[in-house]
PDB file of C-alpha atoms in Angstrom:
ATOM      1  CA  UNK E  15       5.495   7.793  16.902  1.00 88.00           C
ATOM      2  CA  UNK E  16       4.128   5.662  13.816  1.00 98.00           C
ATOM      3  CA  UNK E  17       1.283   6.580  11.290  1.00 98.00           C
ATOM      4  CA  UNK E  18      -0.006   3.349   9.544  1.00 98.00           C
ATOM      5  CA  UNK E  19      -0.660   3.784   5.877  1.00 98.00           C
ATOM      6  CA  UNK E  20      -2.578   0.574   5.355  1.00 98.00           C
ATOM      7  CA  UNK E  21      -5.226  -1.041   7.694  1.00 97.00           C
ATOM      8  CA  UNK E  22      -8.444  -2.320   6.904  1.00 96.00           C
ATOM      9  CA  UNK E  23     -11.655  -2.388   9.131  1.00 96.00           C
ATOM     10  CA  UNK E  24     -15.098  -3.577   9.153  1.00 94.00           C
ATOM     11  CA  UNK E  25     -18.363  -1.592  10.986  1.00 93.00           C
ATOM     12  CA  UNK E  26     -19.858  -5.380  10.049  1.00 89.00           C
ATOM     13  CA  UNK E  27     -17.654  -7.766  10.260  1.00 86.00           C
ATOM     14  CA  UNK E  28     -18.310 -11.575   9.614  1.00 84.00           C
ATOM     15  CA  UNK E  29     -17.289 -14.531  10.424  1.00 86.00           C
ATOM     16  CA  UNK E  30     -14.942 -17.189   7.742  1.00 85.00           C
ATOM     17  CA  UNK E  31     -16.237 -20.749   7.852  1.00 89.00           C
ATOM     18  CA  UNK E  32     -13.119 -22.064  10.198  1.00 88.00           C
ATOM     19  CA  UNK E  33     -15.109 -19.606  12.816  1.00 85.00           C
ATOM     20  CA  UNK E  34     -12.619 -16.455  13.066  1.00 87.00           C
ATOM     21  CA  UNK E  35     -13.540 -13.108  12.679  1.00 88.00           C
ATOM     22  CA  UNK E  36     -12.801 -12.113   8.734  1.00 85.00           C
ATOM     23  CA  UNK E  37     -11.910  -8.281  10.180  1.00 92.00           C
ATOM     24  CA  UNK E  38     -10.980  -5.942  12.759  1.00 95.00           C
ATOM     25  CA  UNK E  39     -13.699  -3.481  13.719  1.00 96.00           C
ATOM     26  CA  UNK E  40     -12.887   0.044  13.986  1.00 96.00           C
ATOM     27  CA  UNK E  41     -12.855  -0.328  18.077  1.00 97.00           C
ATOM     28  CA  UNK E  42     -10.713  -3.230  18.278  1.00 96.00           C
ATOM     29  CA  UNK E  43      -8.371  -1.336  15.561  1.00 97.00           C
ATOM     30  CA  UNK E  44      -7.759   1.939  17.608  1.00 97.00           C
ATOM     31  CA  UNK E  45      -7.571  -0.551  20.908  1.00 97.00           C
ATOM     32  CA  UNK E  46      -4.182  -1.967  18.895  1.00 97.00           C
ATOM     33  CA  UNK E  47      -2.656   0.907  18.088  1.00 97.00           C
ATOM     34  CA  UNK E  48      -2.878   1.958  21.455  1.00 96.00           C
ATOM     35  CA  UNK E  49      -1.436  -0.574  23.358  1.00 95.00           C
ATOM     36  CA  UNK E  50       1.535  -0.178  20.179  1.00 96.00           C
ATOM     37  CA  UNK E  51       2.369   3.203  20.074  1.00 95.00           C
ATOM     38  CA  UNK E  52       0.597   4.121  16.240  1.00 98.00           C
ATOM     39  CA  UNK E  53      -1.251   7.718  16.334  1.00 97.00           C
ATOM     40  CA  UNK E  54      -3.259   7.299  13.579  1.00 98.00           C
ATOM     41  CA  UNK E  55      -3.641   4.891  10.702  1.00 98.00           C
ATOM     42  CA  UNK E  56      -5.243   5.276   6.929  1.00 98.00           C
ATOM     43  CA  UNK E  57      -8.712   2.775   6.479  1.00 98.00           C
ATOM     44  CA  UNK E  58      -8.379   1.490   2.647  1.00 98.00           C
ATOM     45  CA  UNK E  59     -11.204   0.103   1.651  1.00 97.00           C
ATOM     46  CA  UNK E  60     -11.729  -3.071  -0.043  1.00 94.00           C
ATOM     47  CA  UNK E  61     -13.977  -2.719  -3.351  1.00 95.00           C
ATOM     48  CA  UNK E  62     -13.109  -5.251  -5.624  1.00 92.00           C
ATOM     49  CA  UNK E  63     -14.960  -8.383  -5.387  1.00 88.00           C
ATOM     50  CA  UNK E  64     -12.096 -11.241  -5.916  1.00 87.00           C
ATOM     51  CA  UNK E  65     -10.978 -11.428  -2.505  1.00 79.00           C
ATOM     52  CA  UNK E  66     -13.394  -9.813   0.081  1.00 81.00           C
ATOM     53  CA  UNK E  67     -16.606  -8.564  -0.024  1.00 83.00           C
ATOM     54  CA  UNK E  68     -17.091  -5.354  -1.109  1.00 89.00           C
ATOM     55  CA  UNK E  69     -17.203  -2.599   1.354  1.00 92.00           C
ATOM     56  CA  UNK E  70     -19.147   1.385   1.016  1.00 94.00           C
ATOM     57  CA  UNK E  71     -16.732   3.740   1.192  1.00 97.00           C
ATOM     58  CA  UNK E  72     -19.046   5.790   2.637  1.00 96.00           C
ATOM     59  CA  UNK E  73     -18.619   3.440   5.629  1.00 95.00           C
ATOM     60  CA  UNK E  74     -15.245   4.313   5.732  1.00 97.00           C
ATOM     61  CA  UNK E  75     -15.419   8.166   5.549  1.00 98.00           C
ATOM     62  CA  UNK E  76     -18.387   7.743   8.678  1.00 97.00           C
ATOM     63  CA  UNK E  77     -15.810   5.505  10.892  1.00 97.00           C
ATOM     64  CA  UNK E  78     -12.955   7.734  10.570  1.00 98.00           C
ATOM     65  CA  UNK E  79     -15.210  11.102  11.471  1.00 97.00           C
ATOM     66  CA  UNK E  80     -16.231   9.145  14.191  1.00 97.00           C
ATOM     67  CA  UNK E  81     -12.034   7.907  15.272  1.00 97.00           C
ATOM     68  CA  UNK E  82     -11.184  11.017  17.235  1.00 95.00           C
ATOM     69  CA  UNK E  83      -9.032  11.309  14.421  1.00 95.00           C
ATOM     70  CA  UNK E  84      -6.995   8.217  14.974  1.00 97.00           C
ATOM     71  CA  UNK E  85      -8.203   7.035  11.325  1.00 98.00           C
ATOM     72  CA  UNK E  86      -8.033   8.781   7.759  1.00 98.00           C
ATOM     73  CA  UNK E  87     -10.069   7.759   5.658  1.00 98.00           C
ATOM     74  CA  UNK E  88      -9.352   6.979   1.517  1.00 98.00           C
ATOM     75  CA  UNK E  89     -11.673   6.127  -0.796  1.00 98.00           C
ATOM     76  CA  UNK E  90     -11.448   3.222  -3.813  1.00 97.00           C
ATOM     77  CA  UNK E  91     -13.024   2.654  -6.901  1.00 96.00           C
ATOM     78  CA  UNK E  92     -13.195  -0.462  -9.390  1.00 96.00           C
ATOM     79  CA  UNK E  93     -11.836   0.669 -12.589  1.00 96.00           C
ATOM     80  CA  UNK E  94     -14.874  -1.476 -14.077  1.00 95.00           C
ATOM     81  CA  UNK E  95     -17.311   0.578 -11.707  1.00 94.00           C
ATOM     82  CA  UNK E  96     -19.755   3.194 -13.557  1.00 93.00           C
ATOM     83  CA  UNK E  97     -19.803   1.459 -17.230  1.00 92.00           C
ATOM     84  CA  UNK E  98     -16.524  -0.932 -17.345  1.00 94.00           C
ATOM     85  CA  UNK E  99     -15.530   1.793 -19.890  1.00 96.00           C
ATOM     86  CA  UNK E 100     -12.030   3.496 -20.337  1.00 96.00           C
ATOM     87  CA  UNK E 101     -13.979   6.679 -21.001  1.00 96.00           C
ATOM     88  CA  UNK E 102     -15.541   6.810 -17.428  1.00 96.00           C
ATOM     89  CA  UNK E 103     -15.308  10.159 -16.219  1.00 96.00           C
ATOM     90  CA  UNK E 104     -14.092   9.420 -12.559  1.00 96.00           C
ATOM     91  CA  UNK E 105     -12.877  12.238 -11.990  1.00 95.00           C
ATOM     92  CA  UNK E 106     -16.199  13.836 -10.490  1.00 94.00           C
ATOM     93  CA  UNK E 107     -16.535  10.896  -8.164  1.00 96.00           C
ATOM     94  CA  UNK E 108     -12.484  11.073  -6.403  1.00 97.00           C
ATOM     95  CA  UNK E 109     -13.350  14.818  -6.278  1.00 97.00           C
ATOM     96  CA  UNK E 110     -16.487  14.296  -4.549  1.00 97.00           C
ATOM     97  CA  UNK E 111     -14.570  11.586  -1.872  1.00 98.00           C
ATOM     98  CA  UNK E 112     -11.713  14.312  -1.363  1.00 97.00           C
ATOM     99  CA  UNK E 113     -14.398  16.665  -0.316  1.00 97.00           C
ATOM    100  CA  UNK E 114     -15.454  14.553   1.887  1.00 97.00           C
ATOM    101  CA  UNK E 115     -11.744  13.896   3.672  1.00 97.00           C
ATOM    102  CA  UNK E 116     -10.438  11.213   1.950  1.00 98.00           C
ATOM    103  CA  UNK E 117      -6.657  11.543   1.285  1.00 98.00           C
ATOM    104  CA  UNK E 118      -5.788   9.032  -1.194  1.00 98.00           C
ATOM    105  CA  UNK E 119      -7.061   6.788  -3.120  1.00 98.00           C
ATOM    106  CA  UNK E 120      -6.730   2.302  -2.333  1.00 94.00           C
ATOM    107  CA  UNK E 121      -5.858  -0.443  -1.866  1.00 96.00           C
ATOM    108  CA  UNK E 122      -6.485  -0.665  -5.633  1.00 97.00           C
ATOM    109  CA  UNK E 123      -5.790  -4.322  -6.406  1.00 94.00           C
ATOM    110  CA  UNK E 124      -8.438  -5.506  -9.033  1.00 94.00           C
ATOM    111  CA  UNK E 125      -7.118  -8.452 -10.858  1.00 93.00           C
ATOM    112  CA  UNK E 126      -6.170  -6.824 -13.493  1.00 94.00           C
ATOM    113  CA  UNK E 127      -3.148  -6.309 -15.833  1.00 95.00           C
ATOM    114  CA  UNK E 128      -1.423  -2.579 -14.778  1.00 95.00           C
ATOM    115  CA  UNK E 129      -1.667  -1.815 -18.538  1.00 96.00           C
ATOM    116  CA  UNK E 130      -5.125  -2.274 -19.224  1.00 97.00           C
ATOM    117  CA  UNK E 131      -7.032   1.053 -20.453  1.00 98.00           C
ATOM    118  CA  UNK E 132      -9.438   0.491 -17.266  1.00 98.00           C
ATOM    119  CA  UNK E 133      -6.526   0.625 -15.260  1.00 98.00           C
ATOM    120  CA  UNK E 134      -5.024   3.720 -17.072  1.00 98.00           C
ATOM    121  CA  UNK E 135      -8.604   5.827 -17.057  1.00 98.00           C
ATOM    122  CA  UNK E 136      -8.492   5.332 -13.513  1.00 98.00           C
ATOM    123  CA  UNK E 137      -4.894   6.566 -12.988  1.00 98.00           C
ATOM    124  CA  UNK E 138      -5.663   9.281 -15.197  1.00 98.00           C
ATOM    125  CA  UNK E 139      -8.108  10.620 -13.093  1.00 98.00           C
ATOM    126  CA  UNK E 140      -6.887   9.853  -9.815  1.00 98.00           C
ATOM    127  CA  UNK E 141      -4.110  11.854 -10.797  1.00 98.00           C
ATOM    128  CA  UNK E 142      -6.404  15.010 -12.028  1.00 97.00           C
ATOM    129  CA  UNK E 143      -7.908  14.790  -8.638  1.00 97.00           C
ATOM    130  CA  UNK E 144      -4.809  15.208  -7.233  1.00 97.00           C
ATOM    131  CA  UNK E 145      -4.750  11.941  -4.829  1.00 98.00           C
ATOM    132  CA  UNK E 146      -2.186   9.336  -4.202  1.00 98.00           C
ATOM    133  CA  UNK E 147      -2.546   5.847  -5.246  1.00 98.00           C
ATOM    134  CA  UNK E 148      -1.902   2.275  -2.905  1.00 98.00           C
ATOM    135  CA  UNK E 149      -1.751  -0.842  -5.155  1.00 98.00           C
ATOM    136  CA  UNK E 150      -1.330  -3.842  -4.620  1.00 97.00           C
ATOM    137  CA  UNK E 151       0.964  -6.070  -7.221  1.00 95.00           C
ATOM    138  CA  UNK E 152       0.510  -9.471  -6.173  1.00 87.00           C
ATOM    139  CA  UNK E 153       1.630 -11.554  -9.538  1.00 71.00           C
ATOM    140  CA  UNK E 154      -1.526 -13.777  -9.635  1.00 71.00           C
ATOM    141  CA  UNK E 155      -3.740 -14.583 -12.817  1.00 75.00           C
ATOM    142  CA  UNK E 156      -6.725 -16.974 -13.243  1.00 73.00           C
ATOM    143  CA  UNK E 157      -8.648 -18.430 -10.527  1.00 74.00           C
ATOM    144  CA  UNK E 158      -8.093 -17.630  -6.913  1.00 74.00           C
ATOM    145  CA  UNK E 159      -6.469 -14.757  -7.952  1.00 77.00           C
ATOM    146  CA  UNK E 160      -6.366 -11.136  -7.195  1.00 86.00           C
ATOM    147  CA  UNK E 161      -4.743  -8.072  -7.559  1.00 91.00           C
ATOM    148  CA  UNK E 162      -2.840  -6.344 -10.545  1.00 95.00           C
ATOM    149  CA  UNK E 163      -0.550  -8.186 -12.771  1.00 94.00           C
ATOM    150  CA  UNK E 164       3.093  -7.156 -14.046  1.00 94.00           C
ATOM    151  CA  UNK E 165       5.696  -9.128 -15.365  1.00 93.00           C
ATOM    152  CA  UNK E 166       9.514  -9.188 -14.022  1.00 94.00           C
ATOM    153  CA  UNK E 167      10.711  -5.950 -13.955  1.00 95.00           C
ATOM    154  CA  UNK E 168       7.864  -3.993 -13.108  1.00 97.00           C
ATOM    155  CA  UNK E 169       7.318  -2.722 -17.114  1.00 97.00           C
ATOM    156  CA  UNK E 170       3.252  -1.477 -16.370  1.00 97.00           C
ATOM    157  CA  UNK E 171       4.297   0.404 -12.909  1.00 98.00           C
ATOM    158  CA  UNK E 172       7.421   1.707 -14.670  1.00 98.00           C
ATOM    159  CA  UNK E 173       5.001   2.625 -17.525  1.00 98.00           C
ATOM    160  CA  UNK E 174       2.525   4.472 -14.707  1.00 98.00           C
ATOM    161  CA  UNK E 175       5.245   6.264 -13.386  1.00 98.00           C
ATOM    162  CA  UNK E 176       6.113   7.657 -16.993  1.00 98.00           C
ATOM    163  CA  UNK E 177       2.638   8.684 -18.202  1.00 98.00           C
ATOM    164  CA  UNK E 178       1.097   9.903 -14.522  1.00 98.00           C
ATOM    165  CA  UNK E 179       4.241  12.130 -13.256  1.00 98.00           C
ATOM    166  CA  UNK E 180       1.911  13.997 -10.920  1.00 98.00           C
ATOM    167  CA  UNK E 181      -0.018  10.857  -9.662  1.00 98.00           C
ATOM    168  CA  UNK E 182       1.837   9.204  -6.448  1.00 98.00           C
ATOM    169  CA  UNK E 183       2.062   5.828  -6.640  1.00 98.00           C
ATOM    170  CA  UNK E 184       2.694   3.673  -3.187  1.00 98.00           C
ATOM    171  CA  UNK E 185       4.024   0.400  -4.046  1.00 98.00           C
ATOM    172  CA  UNK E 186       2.852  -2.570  -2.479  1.00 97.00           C
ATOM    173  CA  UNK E 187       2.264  -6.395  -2.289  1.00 96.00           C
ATOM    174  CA  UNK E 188       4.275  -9.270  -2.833  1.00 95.00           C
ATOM    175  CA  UNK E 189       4.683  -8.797  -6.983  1.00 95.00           C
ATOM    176  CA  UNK E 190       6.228  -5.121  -5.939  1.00 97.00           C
ATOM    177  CA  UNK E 191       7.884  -6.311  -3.015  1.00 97.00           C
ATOM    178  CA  UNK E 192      10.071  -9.593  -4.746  1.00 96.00           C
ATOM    179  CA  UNK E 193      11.468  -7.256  -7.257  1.00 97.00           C
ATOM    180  CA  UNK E 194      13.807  -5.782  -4.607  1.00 98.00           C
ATOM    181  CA  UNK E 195      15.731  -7.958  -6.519  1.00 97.00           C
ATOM    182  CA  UNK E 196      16.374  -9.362  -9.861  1.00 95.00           C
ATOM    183  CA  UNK E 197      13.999 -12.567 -10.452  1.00 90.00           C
ATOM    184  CA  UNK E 198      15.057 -15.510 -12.637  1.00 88.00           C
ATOM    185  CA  UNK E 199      13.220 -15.433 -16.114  1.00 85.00           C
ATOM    186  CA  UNK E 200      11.473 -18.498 -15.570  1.00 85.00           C
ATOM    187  CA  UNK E 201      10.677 -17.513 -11.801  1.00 86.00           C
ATOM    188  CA  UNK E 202       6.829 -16.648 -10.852  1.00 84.00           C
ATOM    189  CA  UNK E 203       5.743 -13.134 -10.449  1.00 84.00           C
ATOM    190  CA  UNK E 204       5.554 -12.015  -6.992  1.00 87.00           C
ATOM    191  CA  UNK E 205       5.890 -14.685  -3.501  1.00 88.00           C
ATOM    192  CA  UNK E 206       8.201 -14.406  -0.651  1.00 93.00           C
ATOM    193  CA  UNK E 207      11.864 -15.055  -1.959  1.00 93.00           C
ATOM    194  CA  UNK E 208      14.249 -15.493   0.524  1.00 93.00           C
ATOM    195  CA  UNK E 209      17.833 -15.843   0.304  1.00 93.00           C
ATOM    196  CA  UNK E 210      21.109 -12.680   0.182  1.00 96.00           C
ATOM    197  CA  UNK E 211      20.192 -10.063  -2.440  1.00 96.00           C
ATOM    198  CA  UNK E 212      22.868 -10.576  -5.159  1.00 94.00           C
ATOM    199  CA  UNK E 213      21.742  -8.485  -7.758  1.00 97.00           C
ATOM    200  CA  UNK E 214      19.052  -5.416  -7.216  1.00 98.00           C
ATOM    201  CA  UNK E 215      16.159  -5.396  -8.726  1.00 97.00           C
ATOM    202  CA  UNK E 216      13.337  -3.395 -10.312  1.00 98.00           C
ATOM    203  CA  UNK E 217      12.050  -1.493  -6.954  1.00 98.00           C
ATOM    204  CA  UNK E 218      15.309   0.132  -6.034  1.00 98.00           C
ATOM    205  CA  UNK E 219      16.060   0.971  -9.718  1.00 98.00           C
ATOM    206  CA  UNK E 220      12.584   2.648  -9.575  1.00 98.00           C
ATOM    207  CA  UNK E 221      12.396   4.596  -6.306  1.00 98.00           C
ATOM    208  CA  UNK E 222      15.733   5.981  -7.413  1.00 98.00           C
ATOM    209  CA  UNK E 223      14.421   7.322 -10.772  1.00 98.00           C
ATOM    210  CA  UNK E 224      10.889   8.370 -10.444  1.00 98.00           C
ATOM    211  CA  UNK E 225       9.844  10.990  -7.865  1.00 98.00           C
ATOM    212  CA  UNK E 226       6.499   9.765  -7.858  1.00 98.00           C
ATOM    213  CA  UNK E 227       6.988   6.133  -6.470  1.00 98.00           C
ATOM    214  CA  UNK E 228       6.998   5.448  -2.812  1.00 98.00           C
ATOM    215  CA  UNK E 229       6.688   2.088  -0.782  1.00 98.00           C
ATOM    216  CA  UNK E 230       4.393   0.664   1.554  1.00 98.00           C
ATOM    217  CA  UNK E 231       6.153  -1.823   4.281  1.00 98.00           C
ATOM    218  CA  UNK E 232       3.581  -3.464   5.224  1.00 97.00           C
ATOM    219  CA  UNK E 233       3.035  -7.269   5.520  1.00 95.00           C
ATOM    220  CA  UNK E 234       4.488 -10.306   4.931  1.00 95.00           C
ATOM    221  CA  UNK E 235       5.768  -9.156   1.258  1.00 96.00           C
ATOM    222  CA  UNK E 236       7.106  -5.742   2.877  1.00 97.00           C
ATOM    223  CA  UNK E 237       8.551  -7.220   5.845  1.00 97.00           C
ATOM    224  CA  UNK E 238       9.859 -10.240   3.781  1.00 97.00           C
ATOM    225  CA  UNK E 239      11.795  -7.801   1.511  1.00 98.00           C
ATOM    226  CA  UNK E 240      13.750  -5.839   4.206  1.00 98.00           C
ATOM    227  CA  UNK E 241      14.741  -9.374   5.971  1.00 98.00           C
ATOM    228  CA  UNK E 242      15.232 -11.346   3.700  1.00 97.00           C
ATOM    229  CA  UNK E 243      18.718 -10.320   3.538  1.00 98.00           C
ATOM    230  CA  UNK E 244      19.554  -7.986   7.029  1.00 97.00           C
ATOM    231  CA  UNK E 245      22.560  -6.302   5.615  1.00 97.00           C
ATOM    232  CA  UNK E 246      21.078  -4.826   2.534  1.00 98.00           C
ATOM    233  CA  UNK E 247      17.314  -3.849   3.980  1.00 98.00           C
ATOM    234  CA  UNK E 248      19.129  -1.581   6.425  1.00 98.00           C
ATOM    235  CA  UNK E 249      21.105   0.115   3.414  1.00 98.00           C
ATOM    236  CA  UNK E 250      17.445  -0.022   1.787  1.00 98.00           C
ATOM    237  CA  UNK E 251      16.058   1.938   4.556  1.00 98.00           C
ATOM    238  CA  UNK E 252      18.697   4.603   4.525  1.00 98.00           C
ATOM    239  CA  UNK E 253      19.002   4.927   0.848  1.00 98.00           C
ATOM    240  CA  UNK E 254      15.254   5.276   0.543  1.00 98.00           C
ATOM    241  CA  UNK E 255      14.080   6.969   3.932  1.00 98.00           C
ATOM    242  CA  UNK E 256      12.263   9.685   2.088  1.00 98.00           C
ATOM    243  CA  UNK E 257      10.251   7.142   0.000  1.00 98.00           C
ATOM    244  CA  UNK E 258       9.049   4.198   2.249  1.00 98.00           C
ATOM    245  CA  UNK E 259       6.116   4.211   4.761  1.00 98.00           C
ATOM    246  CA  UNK E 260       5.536   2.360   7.505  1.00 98.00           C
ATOM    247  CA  UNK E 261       2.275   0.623   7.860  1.00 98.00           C
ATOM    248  CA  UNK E 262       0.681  -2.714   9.121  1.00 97.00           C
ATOM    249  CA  UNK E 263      -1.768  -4.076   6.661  1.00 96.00           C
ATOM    250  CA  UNK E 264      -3.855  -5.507   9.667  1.00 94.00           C
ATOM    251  CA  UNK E 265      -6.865  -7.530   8.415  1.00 92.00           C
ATOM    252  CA  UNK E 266      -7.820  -9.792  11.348  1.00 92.00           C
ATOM    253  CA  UNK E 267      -8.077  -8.847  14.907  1.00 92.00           C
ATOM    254  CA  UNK E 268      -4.890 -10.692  15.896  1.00 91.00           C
ATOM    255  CA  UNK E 269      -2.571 -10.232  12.638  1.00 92.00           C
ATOM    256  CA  UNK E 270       1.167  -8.835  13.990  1.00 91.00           C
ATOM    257  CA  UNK E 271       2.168  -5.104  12.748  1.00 94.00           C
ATOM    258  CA  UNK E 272       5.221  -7.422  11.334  1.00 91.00           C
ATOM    259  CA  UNK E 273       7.841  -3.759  11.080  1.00 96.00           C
ATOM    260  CA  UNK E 274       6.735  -2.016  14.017  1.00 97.00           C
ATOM    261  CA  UNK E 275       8.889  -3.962  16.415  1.00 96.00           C
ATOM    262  CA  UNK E 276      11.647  -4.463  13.667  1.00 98.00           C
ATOM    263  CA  UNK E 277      12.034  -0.634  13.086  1.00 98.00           C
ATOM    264  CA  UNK E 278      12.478   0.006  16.695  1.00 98.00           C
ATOM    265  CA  UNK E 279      14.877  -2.646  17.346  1.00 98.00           C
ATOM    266  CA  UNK E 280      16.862  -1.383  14.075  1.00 98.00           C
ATOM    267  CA  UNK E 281      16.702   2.106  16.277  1.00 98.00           C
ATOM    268  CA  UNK E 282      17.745   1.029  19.260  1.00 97.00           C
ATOM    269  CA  UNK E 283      21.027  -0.937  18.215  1.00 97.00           C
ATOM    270  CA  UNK E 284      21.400   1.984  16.253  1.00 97.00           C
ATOM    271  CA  UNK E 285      21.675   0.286  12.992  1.00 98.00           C
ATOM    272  CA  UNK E 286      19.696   3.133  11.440  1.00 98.00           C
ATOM    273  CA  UNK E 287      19.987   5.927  11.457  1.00 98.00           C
ATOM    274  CA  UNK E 288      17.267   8.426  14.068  1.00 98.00           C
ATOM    275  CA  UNK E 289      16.082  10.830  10.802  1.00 98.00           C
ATOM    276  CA  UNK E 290      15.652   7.632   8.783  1.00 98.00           C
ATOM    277  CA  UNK E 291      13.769   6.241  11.723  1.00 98.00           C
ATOM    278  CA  UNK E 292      11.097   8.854  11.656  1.00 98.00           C
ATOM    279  CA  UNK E 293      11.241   9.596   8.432  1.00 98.00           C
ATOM    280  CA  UNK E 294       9.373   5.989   7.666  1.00 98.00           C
ATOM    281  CA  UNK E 295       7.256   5.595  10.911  1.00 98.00           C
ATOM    282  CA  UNK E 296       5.686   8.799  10.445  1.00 98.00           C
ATOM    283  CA  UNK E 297       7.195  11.607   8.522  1.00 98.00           C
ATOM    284  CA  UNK E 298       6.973  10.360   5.215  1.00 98.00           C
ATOM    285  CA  UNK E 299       3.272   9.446   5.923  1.00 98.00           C
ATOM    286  CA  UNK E 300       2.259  12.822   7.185  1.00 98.00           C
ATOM    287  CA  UNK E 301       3.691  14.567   4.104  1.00 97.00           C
ATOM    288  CA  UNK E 302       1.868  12.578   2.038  1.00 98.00           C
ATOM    289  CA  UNK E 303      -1.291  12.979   3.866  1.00 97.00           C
ATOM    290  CA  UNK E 304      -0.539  16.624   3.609  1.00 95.00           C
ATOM    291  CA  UNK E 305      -0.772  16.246   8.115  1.00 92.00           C
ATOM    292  CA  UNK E 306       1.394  18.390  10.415  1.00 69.00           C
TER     293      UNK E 306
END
């Protein structure tokens, strides 16, 4: 019924200081989806050091040939990686990991700004590679930070969009996910707003212009978008079935799949509609994965 397009695993997992398990393994990920009705979900791994350790994407292709095909693999790669030059030939490399089964290319969410020319080399050859992008916007800068930076109105993403028109973007993270509506000027980049959308922002204005921007649903930010205000997420949903994903962005062993529930309670009190329904659990996924 649901494909996932963002989870994250560890083979090795470790422990944080407070004692809990940092990640789910592999076993304990397939064990969840299970017991909650989700086929088959995408491993992203997690390459960029300002948040988690870095993890082999070769560990990632090896767990999901050994899934039973309940995960897909998709490779990542630091824009600094292989000379921290914007004339790195990548290219070769995201070839080399699409050979090898990966179907996309993420969670990209260095903390950098979307326009710098390590950013745009990498685009550039994800694109020529011919695989679909998952980044993470998250608004943060300095230390403790992570992920890429925009400002209000999503300029740099609008700016990928232009220059990449064959490169997919999926949207994600709370700096993508705010601008489902308009910010105030002097409003942060990114968090959890909350409140009746009065005025649409950047995201809706973007999936209804570019072709080659989808959304990812998943987490807080996702989840926190199509709540926020009930009345206009379920117009979201419709408006946008062909372009939004379902997905969990499970970490931890016990993290909630926050839209899993929520979409099939929107189903069932028919508030959306059944081909928008599995459009975004699964179809949308499986057409991007190029699956059946």
């Amino acid at each position: 019924m649901f494909i996932d397009i963002h989870a994250h695993a560890y083979v090795h997992t470790y422990p944080l200081p407070d004692g809990r398990q940092a990640f789910i393994t592999p076993e304990q990920l397939i064990s969840r989806y299970e017991k909650s009705g989700i086929e088959a979900g995408v491993l992203l791994p997690l390459v960029s050091p300002e948040l988690y350790l870095p993890q082999s994407v070769g560990e990632i292709i090896e767990t999901a040939r050994n899934s039973g095909g309940r995960l897909i693999p998709f490779c990542n790669v630091d824009p600094r990686a292989i000379g921290n030059s914007p004339e790195t030939p990548l290219e070769y490399l995201l070839r080399f990991y699409r050979e090898q089964g990966c179907r996309g290319m993420g969670e990209v969410l260095p903390m950098m700004d979307m326009t710098d020319p390590l950013m745009l080399n990498l685009c550039r050859h994800a694109e020529a590679a011919e695989l679909p992008i998952i980044i993470d916007i998250t608004g943060c800068r300095g230390y403790g930070g992570y992920g890429l930076y925009d400002e209000h109105g999503l300029p740099g993403l609008e700016m990928w969009l232009r220059k990449f028109p064959r490169l997919t973007v999926v949207g994600h993270g709370p700096g993508f996910w705010a601008e489902i509506a308009r910010q105030p000027p002097d409003a942060p980049l990114g968090g959890y707003p909350s409140g009746r959308i009065q005025e649409e922002g950047a995201v809706p204005r973007l999936l209804r212009t570019y072709p080659n921007l989808m959304a990812d649903l998943s987490a807080g930010s996702g989840a926190n978008a199509i709540k926020r205000d009930p009345e206009y997420g379920i117009r979201f949903l419709e408006e946008f079935q062909d372009k939004l994903i379902f997905g969990t962005d499970v970490c931890g062993p016990n993290d909630p799949f926050r839209m899993l529930d929520y979409l099939l309670e929107l189903r069932t009190r028919g508030k959306i509609s059944e081909p928008a329904f599995r459009k975004i659990a699964r179809g949308n996924a499986a057409r991007l994965l190029g699956l059946q």
